[in-house]
mmCIF file of C-alpha atoms in Angstrom:
data_model
loop_
_atom_site.group_PDB
_atom_site.id
_atom_site.type_symbol
_atom_site.label_atom_id
_atom_site.label_comp_id
_atom_site.label_asym_id
_atom_site.label_seq_id
_atom_site.Cartn_x
_atom_site.Cartn_y
_atom_site.Cartn_z
ATOM 1 C CA UNK A 32 62.154 114.743 79.923
ATOM 2 C CA UNK A 33 65.058 114.873 82.335
ATOM 3 C CA UNK A 34 65.986 115.309 85.961
ATOM 4 C CA UNK A 35 68.392 117.987 87.209
ATOM 5 C CA UNK A 36 70.497 117.897 90.362
ATOM 6 C CA UNK A 37 72.512 120.838 91.644
ATOM 7 C CA UNK A 38 74.874 121.160 94.570
ATOM 8 C CA UNK A 39 76.410 124.517 95.434
ATOM 9 C CA UNK A 40 76.781 127.741 93.489
ATOM 10 C CA UNK A 41 80.356 127.079 92.325
ATOM 11 C CA UNK A 42 79.823 123.430 91.422
ATOM 12 C CA UNK A 43 78.869 122.144 87.969
ATOM 13 C CA UNK A 44 75.286 121.170 87.247
ATOM 14 C CA UNK A 45 74.631 117.506 86.536
ATOM 15 C CA UNK A 46 71.742 116.624 84.237
ATOM 16 C CA UNK A 47 70.459 113.087 83.644
ATOM 17 C CA UNK A 48 68.485 112.502 80.475
ATOM 18 C CA UNK A 49 65.988 109.680 81.094
ATOM 19 C CA UNK A 50 65.249 109.190 77.395
ATOM 20 C CA UNK A 51 68.876 109.063 76.206
ATOM 21 C CA UNK A 52 70.250 107.458 79.366
ATOM 22 C CA UNK A 53 73.174 109.910 79.433
ATOM 23 C CA UNK A 54 74.634 112.156 82.107
ATOM 24 C CA UNK A 55 75.796 115.622 81.069
ATOM 25 C CA UNK A 56 77.533 118.301 83.087
ATOM 26 C CA UNK A 57 76.732 121.999 82.829
ATOM 27 C CA UNK A 58 79.206 124.537 84.191
ATOM 28 C CA UNK A 59 78.696 127.992 85.620
ATOM 29 C CA UNK A 60 79.192 130.655 82.959
ATOM 30 C CA UNK A 61 82.708 132.047 83.159
ATOM 31 C CA UNK A 62 86.126 130.447 83.377
ATOM 32 C CA UNK A 63 84.607 127.060 84.251
ATOM 33 C CA UNK A 64 82.366 126.820 81.196
ATOM 34 C CA UNK A 65 85.000 128.250 78.841
ATOM 35 C CA UNK A 66 87.667 125.842 80.112
ATOM 36 C CA UNK A 67 85.224 122.936 79.738
ATOM 37 C CA UNK A 68 84.530 123.942 76.137
ATOM 38 C CA UNK A 69 88.255 124.170 75.326
ATOM 39 C CA UNK A 70 88.847 120.720 76.843
ATOM 40 C CA UNK A 71 85.804 119.183 75.103
ATOM 41 C CA UNK A 72 87.600 118.716 71.782
ATOM 42 C CA UNK A 73 89.739 115.590 71.856
ATOM 43 C CA UNK A 74 91.891 116.999 69.022
ATOM 44 C CA UNK A 75 92.538 120.268 70.951
ATOM 45 C CA UNK A 76 91.549 122.482 68.031
ATOM 46 C CA UNK A 77 89.792 124.823 70.491
ATOM 47 C CA UNK A 78 93.012 125.627 72.380
ATOM 48 C CA UNK A 79 92.992 129.254 71.195
ATOM 49 C CA UNK A 80 94.727 131.970 73.189
ATOM 50 C CA UNK A 81 96.065 135.479 72.714
ATOM 51 C CA UNK A 82 99.771 135.888 72.020
ATOM 52 C CA UNK A 83 100.282 139.371 73.582
ATOM 53 C CA UNK A 84 102.885 140.342 71.014
ATOM 54 C CA UNK A 85 103.264 143.927 72.211
ATOM 55 C CA UNK A 86 103.790 142.963 75.858
ATOM 56 C CA UNK A 87 106.251 140.234 74.874
ATOM 57 C CA UNK A 88 108.228 142.688 72.749
ATOM 58 C CA UNK A 89 108.260 145.202 75.605
ATOM 59 C CA UNK A 90 109.467 142.547 78.026
ATOM 60 C CA UNK A 91 112.320 141.611 75.682
ATOM 61 C CA UNK A 92 113.257 145.278 75.314
ATOM 62 C CA UNK A 93 113.416 145.703 79.100
ATOM 63 C CA UNK A 94 115.570 142.602 79.471
ATOM 64 C CA UNK A 95 117.801 143.796 76.655
ATOM 65 C CA UNK A 96 118.296 147.196 78.317
ATOM 66 C CA UNK A 97 119.042 145.563 81.672
ATOM 67 C CA UNK A 98 121.688 143.390 80.066
ATOM 68 C CA UNK A 99 123.222 146.390 78.335
ATOM 69 C CA UNK A 100 123.567 148.158 81.700
ATOM 70 C CA UNK A 101 124.991 145.053 83.331
ATOM 71 C CA UNK A 102 127.459 144.609 80.483
ATOM 72 C CA UNK A 103 128.699 148.192 80.814
ATOM 73 C CA UNK A 104 129.042 147.871 84.582
ATOM 74 C CA UNK A 105 130.807 144.532 84.222
ATOM 75 C CA UNK A 106 133.355 146.078 81.849
ATOM 76 C CA UNK A 107 134.106 148.824 84.370
ATOM 77 C CA UNK A 108 134.490 146.315 87.196
ATOM 78 C CA UNK A 109 136.795 144.169 85.084
ATOM 79 C CA UNK A 110 139.074 147.149 84.515
ATOM 80 C CA UNK A 111 139.093 147.993 88.230
ATOM 81 C CA UNK A 112 139.693 144.346 89.064
ATOM 82 C CA UNK A 113 143.078 144.447 87.355
ATOM 83 C CA UNK A 114 144.514 146.784 89.985
ATOM 84 C CA UNK A 115 141.792 146.774 92.618
ATOM 85 C CA UNK A 116 141.586 145.456 96.118
ATOM 86 C CA UNK A 117 139.883 142.312 97.401
ATOM 87 C CA UNK A 118 136.653 144.227 98.029
ATOM 88 C CA UNK A 119 136.516 145.377 94.419
ATOM 89 C CA UNK A 120 137.085 141.787 93.306
ATOM 90 C CA UNK A 121 134.066 140.723 95.384
ATOM 91 C CA UNK A 122 131.965 143.428 93.717
ATOM 92 C CA UNK A 123 133.033 142.107 90.315
ATOM 93 C CA UNK A 124 132.127 138.556 91.357
ATOM 94 C CA UNK A 125 128.663 139.557 92.594
ATOM 95 C CA UNK A 126 128.075 141.482 89.360
ATOM 96 C CA UNK A 127 128.883 138.309 87.419
ATOM 97 C CA UNK A 128 126.138 136.462 89.316
ATOM 98 C CA UNK A 129 123.621 139.177 88.363
ATOM 99 C CA UNK A 130 124.678 138.952 84.721
ATOM 100 C CA UNK A 131 124.135 135.202 84.694
ATOM 101 C CA UNK A 132 120.664 135.514 86.223
ATOM 102 C CA UNK A 133 119.658 138.190 83.727
ATOM 103 C CA UNK A 134 121.040 136.148 80.832
ATOM 104 C CA UNK A 135 119.005 133.131 81.896
ATOM 105 C CA UNK A 136 115.817 135.219 82.135
ATOM 106 C CA UNK A 137 116.495 136.826 78.760
ATOM 107 C CA UNK A 138 117.289 133.498 77.110
ATOM 108 C CA UNK A 139 114.083 131.916 78.423
ATOM 109 C CA UNK A 140 112.025 134.906 77.266
ATOM 110 C CA UNK A 141 113.583 134.789 73.786
ATOM 111 C CA UNK A 142 113.029 131.039 73.553
ATOM 112 C CA UNK A 143 109.360 131.252 74.572
ATOM 113 C CA UNK A 144 108.760 134.230 72.270
ATOM 114 C CA UNK A 145 110.288 132.295 69.368
ATOM 115 C CA UNK A 146 108.017 129.335 70.127
ATOM 116 C CA UNK A 147 104.970 131.630 70.316
ATOM 117 C CA UNK A 148 105.780 133.283 66.989
ATOM 118 C CA UNK A 149 106.036 129.833 65.360
ATOM 119 C CA UNK A 150 102.448 128.993 66.320
ATOM 120 C CA UNK A 151 99.820 129.333 63.603
ATOM 121 C CA UNK A 152 96.552 131.205 63.738
ATOM 122 C CA UNK A 153 93.362 129.166 64.209
ATOM 123 C CA UNK A 154 91.295 128.331 61.173
ATOM 124 C CA UNK A 155 88.450 130.770 60.403
ATOM 125 C CA UNK A 156 85.761 128.129 60.997
ATOM 126 C CA UNK A 157 87.186 127.130 64.383
ATOM 127 C CA UNK A 158 87.582 130.764 65.408
ATOM 128 C CA UNK A 159 83.987 131.566 64.437
ATOM 129 C CA UNK A 160 82.723 128.631 66.514
ATOM 130 C CA UNK A 161 84.910 129.679 69.446
ATOM 131 C CA UNK A 162 83.605 133.256 69.264
ATOM 132 C CA UNK A 163 80.001 132.045 69.157
ATOM 133 C CA UNK A 164 80.524 130.057 72.352
ATOM 134 C CA UNK A 165 82.511 132.864 73.973
ATOM 135 C CA UNK A 166 79.769 135.408 73.243
ATOM 136 C CA UNK A 167 76.836 133.023 73.975
ATOM 137 C CA UNK A 168 75.425 133.581 70.495
ATOM 138 C CA UNK A 169 73.213 130.459 70.471
ATOM 139 C CA UNK A 170 72.064 130.649 74.095
ATOM 140 C CA UNK A 171 71.031 134.273 74.454
ATOM 141 C CA UNK A 172 68.943 136.702 72.447
ATOM 142 C CA UNK A 173 71.409 139.464 73.312
ATOM 143 C CA UNK A 174 74.916 137.931 73.061
ATOM 144 C CA UNK A 175 77.281 138.710 75.907
ATOM 145 C CA UNK A 176 80.872 137.562 76.520
ATOM 146 C CA UNK A 177 81.579 134.824 79.035
ATOM 147 C CA UNK A 178 84.463 136.737 80.606
ATOM 148 C CA UNK A 179 84.038 140.170 82.072
ATOM 149 C CA UNK A 180 86.253 143.231 82.264
ATOM 150 C CA UNK A 181 89.038 143.583 79.735
ATOM 151 C CA UNK A 182 88.917 139.824 79.151
ATOM 152 C CA UNK A 183 85.740 140.329 77.129
ATOM 153 C CA UNK A 184 87.871 141.743 74.281
ATOM 154 C CA UNK A 185 90.418 138.925 74.186
ATOM 155 C CA UNK A 186 89.127 137.580 70.838
ATOM 156 C CA UNK A 187 88.691 140.908 69.066
ATOM 157 C CA UNK A 188 92.046 140.911 67.246
ATOM 158 C CA UNK A 189 92.292 137.730 65.162
ATOM 159 C CA UNK A 190 95.922 138.483 64.292
ATOM 160 C CA UNK A 191 96.883 138.157 67.962
ATOM 161 C CA UNK A 192 95.300 134.721 68.398
ATOM 162 C CA UNK A 193 97.206 131.460 68.095
ATOM 163 C CA UNK A 194 96.194 127.828 68.174
ATOM 164 C CA UNK A 195 98.316 125.644 70.425
ATOM 165 C CA UNK A 196 97.400 122.602 68.346
ATOM 166 C CA UNK A 197 98.119 122.871 64.640
ATOM 167 C CA UNK A 198 97.722 120.039 62.147
ATOM 168 C CA UNK A 199 101.177 118.909 61.141
ATOM 169 C CA UNK A 200 101.770 118.474 57.417
ATOM 170 C CA UNK A 201 98.121 118.996 56.512
ATOM 171 C CA UNK A 202 97.955 118.956 52.754
ATOM 172 C CA UNK A 203 95.688 121.080 50.594
ATOM 173 C CA UNK A 204 93.247 118.245 49.938
ATOM 174 C CA UNK A 205 92.704 117.757 53.667
ATOM 175 C CA UNK A 206 92.184 121.481 54.132
ATOM 176 C CA UNK A 207 89.717 121.589 51.236
ATOM 177 C CA UNK A 208 87.653 118.688 52.600
ATOM 178 C CA UNK A 209 87.788 120.096 56.139
ATOM 179 C CA UNK A 210 86.471 123.453 54.936
ATOM 180 C CA UNK A 211 83.881 122.502 52.303
ATOM 181 C CA UNK A 212 82.888 118.875 53.087
ATOM 182 C CA UNK A 213 83.057 118.871 56.867
ATOM 183 C CA UNK A 214 79.438 117.700 57.228
ATOM 184 C CA UNK A 215 80.447 114.225 56.019
ATOM 185 C CA UNK A 216 82.784 113.740 58.998
ATOM 186 C CA UNK A 217 80.709 115.040 61.906
ATOM 187 C CA UNK A 218 81.355 112.911 64.992
ATOM 188 C CA UNK A 219 78.959 114.617 67.379
ATOM 189 C CA UNK A 220 76.959 117.821 67.623
ATOM 190 C CA UNK A 221 76.263 120.071 70.581
ATOM 191 C CA UNK A 222 73.705 122.650 69.562
ATOM 192 C CA UNK A 223 75.098 124.377 66.480
ATOM 193 C CA UNK A 224 78.638 123.134 67.177
ATOM 194 C CA UNK A 225 79.899 120.117 65.262
ATOM 195 C CA UNK A 226 82.973 118.049 66.132
ATOM 196 C CA UNK A 227 84.754 116.323 63.251
ATOM 197 C CA UNK A 228 86.307 112.880 63.277
ATOM 198 C CA UNK A 229 89.937 113.414 62.342
ATOM 199 C CA UNK A 230 90.491 109.680 61.937
ATOM 200 C CA UNK A 231 87.762 109.345 59.315
ATOM 201 C CA UNK A 232 88.934 112.512 57.581
ATOM 202 C CA UNK A 233 92.543 111.342 57.244
ATOM 203 C CA UNK A 234 91.425 107.853 56.184
ATOM 204 C CA UNK A 235 89.296 109.377 53.414
ATOM 205 C CA UNK A 236 92.151 111.584 52.222
ATOM 206 C CA UNK A 237 94.517 108.608 52.187
ATOM 207 C CA UNK A 238 92.029 106.568 50.126
ATOM 208 C CA UNK A 239 91.623 109.418 47.613
ATOM 209 C CA UNK A 240 95.401 109.793 47.286
ATOM 210 C CA UNK A 241 95.949 106.068 46.689
ATOM 211 C CA UNK A 242 93.054 105.813 44.215
ATOM 212 C CA UNK A 243 94.197 108.867 42.284
ATOM 213 C CA UNK A 244 97.790 107.626 42.112
ATOM 214 C CA UNK A 245 96.615 104.230 40.840
ATOM 215 C CA UNK A 246 94.355 105.802 38.213
ATOM 216 C CA UNK A 247 97.065 108.136 36.929
ATOM 217 C CA UNK A 248 99.625 105.338 36.673
ATOM 218 C CA UNK A 249 97.675 102.297 35.478
ATOM 219 C CA UNK A 250 95.200 104.373 33.486
ATOM 220 C CA UNK A 251 98.036 105.974 31.553
ATOM 221 C CA UNK A 252 99.698 102.605 30.978
ATOM 222 C CA UNK A 253 96.461 101.035 29.667
ATOM 223 C CA UNK A 254 95.790 104.012 27.435
ATOM 224 C CA UNK A 255 99.279 103.968 25.950
ATOM 225 C CA UNK A 256 99.039 100.197 25.456
ATOM 226 C CA UNK A 257 96.156 100.480 22.988
ATOM 227 C CA UNK A 258 97.403 103.592 21.118
ATOM 228 C CA UNK A 259 99.728 102.851 18.198
ATOM 229 C CA UNK A 260 100.346 106.334 16.801
ATOM 230 C CA UNK A 261 103.613 107.794 18.009
ATOM 231 C CA UNK A 262 102.283 111.354 17.830
ATOM 232 C CA UNK A 263 99.243 110.460 19.934
ATOM 233 C CA UNK A 264 101.428 108.659 22.430
ATOM 234 C CA UNK A 265 103.640 111.727 22.816
ATOM 235 C CA UNK A 266 100.566 113.886 23.406
ATOM 236 C CA UNK A 267 99.189 111.410 25.957
ATOM 237 C CA UNK A 268 102.473 111.371 27.871
ATOM 238 C CA UNK A 269 102.486 115.177 27.986
ATOM 239 C CA UNK A 270 98.840 115.291 29.082
ATOM 240 C CA UNK A 271 99.210 112.666 31.819
ATOM 241 C CA UNK A 272 102.398 114.293 33.095
ATOM 242 C CA UNK A 273 100.689 117.696 33.283
ATOM 243 C CA UNK A 274 97.723 116.127 35.097
ATOM 244 C CA UNK A 275 100.071 114.389 37.512
ATOM 245 C CA UNK A 276 101.947 117.638 38.175
ATOM 246 C CA UNK A 277 98.676 119.457 38.816
ATOM 247 C CA UNK A 278 97.524 116.798 41.297
ATOM 248 C CA UNK A 279 100.807 116.798 43.175
ATOM 249 C CA UNK A 280 101.009 120.584 43.266
ATOM 250 C CA UNK A 281 97.389 121.275 44.211
ATOM 251 C CA UNK A 282 96.573 118.363 46.512
ATOM 252 C CA UNK A 283 99.805 118.029 48.509
ATOM 253 C CA UNK A 284 102.263 120.281 50.315
ATOM 254 C CA UNK A 285 105.137 119.220 48.054
ATOM 255 C CA UNK A 286 107.790 121.839 47.391
ATOM 256 C CA UNK A 287 108.741 122.877 43.864
ATOM 257 C CA UNK A 288 111.802 120.640 43.789
ATOM 258 C CA UNK A 289 109.715 117.678 44.967
ATOM 259 C CA UNK A 290 107.083 118.353 42.279
ATOM 260 C CA UNK A 291 109.777 118.397 39.564
ATOM 261 C CA UNK A 292 111.310 115.173 40.883
ATOM 262 C CA UNK A 293 107.954 113.382 41.037
ATOM 263 C CA UNK A 294 107.015 114.505 37.508
ATOM 264 C CA UNK A 295 110.385 113.392 36.152
ATOM 265 C CA UNK A 296 109.960 109.929 37.709
ATOM 266 C CA UNK A 297 106.369 109.639 36.462
ATOM 267 C CA UNK A 298 107.210 110.635 32.881
ATOM 268 C CA UNK A 299 110.230 108.319 32.926
ATOM 269 C CA UNK A 300 107.980 105.356 33.741
ATOM 270 C CA UNK A 301 105.691 106.195 30.830
ATOM 271 C CA UNK A 302 108.600 106.721 28.415
ATOM 272 C CA UNK A 303 110.185 103.406 29.413
ATOM 273 C CA UNK A 304 106.860 101.633 28.880
ATOM 274 C CA UNK A 305 106.444 103.140 25.408
ATOM 275 C CA UNK A 306 110.028 102.612 24.292
ATOM 276 C CA UNK A 307 110.026 99.000 25.501
ATOM 277 C CA UNK A 308 106.980 98.081 23.351
ATOM 278 C CA UNK A 309 105.759 95.872 26.186
ATOM 279 C CA UNK A 310 103.103 93.410 25.069
ATOM 280 C CA UNK A 311 103.033 94.595 21.445
ATOM 281 C CA UNK A 312 105.353 92.055 19.843
ATOM 282 C CA UNK A 313 102.831 89.227 20.079
ATOM 283 C CA UNK A 314 100.036 91.460 18.834
ATOM 284 C CA UNK A 315 101.960 92.976 15.915
ATOM 285 C CA UNK A 316 103.499 89.835 14.342
ATOM 286 C CA UNK A 317 102.268 86.263 14.028
ATOM 287 C CA UNK A 318 103.981 83.556 16.022
ATOM 288 C CA UNK A 319 106.537 81.421 14.138
ATOM 289 C CA UNK A 320 107.374 77.851 14.888
ATOM 290 C CA UNK A 321 110.523 75.816 14.401
ATOM 291 C CA UNK A 322 110.720 73.380 11.533
#
């Protein structure tokens, strides 16, 4: 059982759980509760917003047209300035100030639009969870959006949504574990929402990478050490190199050139080990002593 304390209509609701000994805060449905949900994830994966691509493109077109008009007027004033009076020179100077202001506005708009276009879309799982909270799917029999008016349709077009926090250099193995094995890394749960521990996830991926690299290298060396047939050794080198290439290509974000370079280095190590006959001299011939 718990005890609930409320203040005013616009204030959050504080709830004290006597059994758990924890204090939780409940917000009024609307901007307050949605903002609290977005800020609840310490890894900011819930920072999902609409990009407004059409409005941004229209804004850039308006700025572009304004600059075209200013450029044409500036060219006319420059021609008049060659033989004009002092008043015409002042008009040309004031037009230059307007051009600079418009150029600054256009440059800022282009820069911010470029940054917005570089943002990635949220992952399907995160977007589904965000939509469930936004539409009160778990809390109401008849789901309804938190925001009213036109804001209720802000999540309808998934292609317009961007995530302000994207995982830098997330390899395919991390994405696979995050999508299919997320239940192993749950940090806390709130209803049907689960928050993952990114630290544990990355530590697990790092351990798998190191273990797999050690197995592919030392396992191949041990296998080649006990095989004496040259034909079998050649087949083993080809098989281990293909396995190594598949692991690098499927589990990392390595580019094609990096995959070729890594495979060349890996096969070179195996070839050097085989051609050097390391450890086989003592096993193949008896030791001889000096007389």
